[in-house]
Short mmCIF file of C-alpha atoms in Angstrom, two decimals:
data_model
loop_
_atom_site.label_atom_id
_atom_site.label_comp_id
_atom_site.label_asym_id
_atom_site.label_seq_id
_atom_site.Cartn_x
_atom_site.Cartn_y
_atom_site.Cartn_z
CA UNK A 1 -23.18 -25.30 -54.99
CA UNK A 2 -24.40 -26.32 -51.57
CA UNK A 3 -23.44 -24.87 -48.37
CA UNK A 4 -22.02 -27.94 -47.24
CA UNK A 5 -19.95 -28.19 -50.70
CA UNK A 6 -19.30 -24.70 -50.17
CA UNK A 7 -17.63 -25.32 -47.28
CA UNK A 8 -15.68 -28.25 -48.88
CA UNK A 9 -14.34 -26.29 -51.02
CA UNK A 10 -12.85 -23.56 -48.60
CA UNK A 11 -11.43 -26.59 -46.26
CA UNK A 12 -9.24 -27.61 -49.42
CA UNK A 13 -8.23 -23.99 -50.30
CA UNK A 14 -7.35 -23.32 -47.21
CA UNK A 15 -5.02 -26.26 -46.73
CA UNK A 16 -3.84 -25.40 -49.66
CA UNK A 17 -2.38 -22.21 -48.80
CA UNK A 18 -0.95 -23.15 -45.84
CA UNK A 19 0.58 -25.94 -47.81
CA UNK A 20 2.16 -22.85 -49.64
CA UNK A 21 2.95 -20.95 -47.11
CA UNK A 22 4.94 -23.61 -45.42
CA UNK A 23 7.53 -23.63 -48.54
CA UNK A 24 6.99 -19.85 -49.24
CA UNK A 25 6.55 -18.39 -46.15
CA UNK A 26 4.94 -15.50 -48.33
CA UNK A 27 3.08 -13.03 -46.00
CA UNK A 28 0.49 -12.99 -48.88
CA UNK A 29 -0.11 -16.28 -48.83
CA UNK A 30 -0.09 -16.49 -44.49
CA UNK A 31 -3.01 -14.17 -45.13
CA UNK A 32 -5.04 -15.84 -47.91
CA UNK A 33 -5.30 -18.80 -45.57
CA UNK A 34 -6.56 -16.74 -42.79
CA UNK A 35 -8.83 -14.97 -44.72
CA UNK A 36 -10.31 -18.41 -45.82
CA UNK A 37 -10.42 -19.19 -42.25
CA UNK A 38 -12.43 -16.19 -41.42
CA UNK A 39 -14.52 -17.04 -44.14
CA UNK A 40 -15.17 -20.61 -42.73
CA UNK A 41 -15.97 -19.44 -39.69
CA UNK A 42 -18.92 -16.98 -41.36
CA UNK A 43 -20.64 -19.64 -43.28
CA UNK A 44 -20.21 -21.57 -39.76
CA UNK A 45 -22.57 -18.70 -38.20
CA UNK A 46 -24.95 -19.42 -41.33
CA UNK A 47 -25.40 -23.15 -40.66
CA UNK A 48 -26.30 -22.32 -37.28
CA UNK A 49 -23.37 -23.60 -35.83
CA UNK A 50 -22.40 -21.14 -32.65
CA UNK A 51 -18.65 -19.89 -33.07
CA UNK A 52 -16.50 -18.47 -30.36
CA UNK A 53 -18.13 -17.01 -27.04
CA UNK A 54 -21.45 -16.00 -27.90
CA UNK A 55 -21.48 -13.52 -25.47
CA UNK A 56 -18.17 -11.52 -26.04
CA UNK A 57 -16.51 -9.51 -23.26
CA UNK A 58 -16.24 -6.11 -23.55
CA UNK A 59 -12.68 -4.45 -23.70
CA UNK A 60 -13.04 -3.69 -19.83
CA UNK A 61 -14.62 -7.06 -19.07
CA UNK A 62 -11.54 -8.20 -20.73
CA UNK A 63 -8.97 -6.14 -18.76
CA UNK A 64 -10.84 -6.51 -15.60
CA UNK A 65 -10.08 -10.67 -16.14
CA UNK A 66 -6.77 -10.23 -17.62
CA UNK A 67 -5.59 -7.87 -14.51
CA UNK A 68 -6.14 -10.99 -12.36
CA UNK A 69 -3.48 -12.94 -14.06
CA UNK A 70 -1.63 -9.98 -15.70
CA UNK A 71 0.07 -6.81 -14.12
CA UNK A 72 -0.32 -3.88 -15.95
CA UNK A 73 -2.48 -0.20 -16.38
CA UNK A 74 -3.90 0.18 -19.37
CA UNK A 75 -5.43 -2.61 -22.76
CA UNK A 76 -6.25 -1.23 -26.01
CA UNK A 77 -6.87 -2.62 -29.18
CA UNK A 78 -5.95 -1.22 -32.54
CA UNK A 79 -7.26 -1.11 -35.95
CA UNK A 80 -4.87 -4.85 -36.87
CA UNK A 81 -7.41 -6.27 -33.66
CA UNK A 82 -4.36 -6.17 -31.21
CA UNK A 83 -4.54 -6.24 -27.99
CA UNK A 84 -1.94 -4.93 -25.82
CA UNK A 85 -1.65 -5.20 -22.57
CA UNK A 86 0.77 -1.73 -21.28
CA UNK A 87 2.40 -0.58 -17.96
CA UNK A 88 3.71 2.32 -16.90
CA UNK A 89 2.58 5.39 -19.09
CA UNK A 90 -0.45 5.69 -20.75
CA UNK A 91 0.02 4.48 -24.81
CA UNK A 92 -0.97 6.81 -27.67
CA UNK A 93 -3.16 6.63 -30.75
CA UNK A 94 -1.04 8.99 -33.30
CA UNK A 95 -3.71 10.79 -35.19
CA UNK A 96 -2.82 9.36 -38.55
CA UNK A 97 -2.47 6.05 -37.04
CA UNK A 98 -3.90 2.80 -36.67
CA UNK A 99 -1.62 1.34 -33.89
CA UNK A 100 -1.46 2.20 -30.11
CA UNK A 101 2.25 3.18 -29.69
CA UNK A 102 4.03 3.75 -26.31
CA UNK A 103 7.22 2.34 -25.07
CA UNK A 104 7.76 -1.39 -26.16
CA UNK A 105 9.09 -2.47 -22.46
CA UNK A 106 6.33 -1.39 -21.44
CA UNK A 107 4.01 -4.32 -23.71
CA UNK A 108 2.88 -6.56 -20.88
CA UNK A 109 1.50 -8.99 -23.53
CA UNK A 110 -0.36 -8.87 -26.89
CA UNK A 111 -2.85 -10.89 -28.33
CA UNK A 112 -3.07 -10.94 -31.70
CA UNK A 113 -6.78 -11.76 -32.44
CA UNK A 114 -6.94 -10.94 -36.14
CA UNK A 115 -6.11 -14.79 -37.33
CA UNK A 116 -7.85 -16.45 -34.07
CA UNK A 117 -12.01 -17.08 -33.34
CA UNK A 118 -11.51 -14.23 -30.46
CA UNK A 119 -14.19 -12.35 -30.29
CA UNK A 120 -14.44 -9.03 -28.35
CA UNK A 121 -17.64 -6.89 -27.76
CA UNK A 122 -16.66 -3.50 -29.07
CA UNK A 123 -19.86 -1.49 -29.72
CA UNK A 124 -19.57 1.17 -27.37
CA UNK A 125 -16.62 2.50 -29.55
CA UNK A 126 -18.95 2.55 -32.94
CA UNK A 127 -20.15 5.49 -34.59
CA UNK A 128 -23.46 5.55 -36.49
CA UNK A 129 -22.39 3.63 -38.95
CA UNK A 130 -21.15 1.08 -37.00
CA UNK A 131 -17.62 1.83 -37.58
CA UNK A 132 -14.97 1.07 -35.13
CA UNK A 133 -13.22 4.46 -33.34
CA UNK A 134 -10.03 2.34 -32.31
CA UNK A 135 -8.14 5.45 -31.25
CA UNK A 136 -11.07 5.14 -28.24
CA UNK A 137 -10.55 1.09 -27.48
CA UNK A 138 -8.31 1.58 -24.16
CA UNK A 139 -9.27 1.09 -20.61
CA UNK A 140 -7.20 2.31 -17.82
CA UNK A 141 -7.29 -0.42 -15.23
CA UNK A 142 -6.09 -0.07 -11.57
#
């Protein structure tokens, strides 16, 4: 199989299960499709094809823009890739969790970046394995 058949191939699985999850609305199947999605937008990458911003932000580039439209003091993102946007007092990690948590009022907005081609530069919270330290991803902005 070629790339380009390769790619084919994805395109018509992926239509199908949004096809499905239309009548369904299985959460399984909502995440099949993006899955497939994700995977399209790898073997994009491999054909040389540039996806998304090629230079991603970092999480304070990001809050630094967002504080211009947005009013609010702190924007983390969690292990799901969410990015919330919070006011008023500073959100917590729980230690056995993989969600910022904090008063829900005080959500200025969320982006949920998980399905979408959002890409944010997250490095300086890796460890040496290049594993993500999420309960680190905040930035307190003024």
């Amino acid at each position: 199989m070629t790339l380009e058949e390769a790619k084919k191939e994805i395109d018509r699985m992926t239509e199908e299960k949004w096809k499905t999850y239309e009548n369904t609305c299985y959460t399984t199947t909502l995440g099949e499709a993006y899955g497939l999605e994700d995977a399209m937008s790898v073997l994009d990458q491999v054909d040389g094809v540039p996806v998304g911003n090629p230079d991603p932000l970092t999480l304070k580039e990001l809050a630094h823009e967002l504080r211009k439209i947005f009013k609010f003091s702190y924007l983390t993102v969690d292990d799901s890739r969410c990015i919330c946007a919070w006011r008023g007092e500073k959100p917590r990690y729980p230690e056995q969790g993989r969600y910022w948590t904090g008063n829900s009022w005080e959500v200025s907005i969320v982006l949920e970046t998980w399905a979408r081609e959002v890409y944010i530069n997250l490095s300086e919270y890796a460890d040496e394995n290049g594993d993500i330290d999420y309960s680190k991803c905040i930035v307190e902005v003024e």
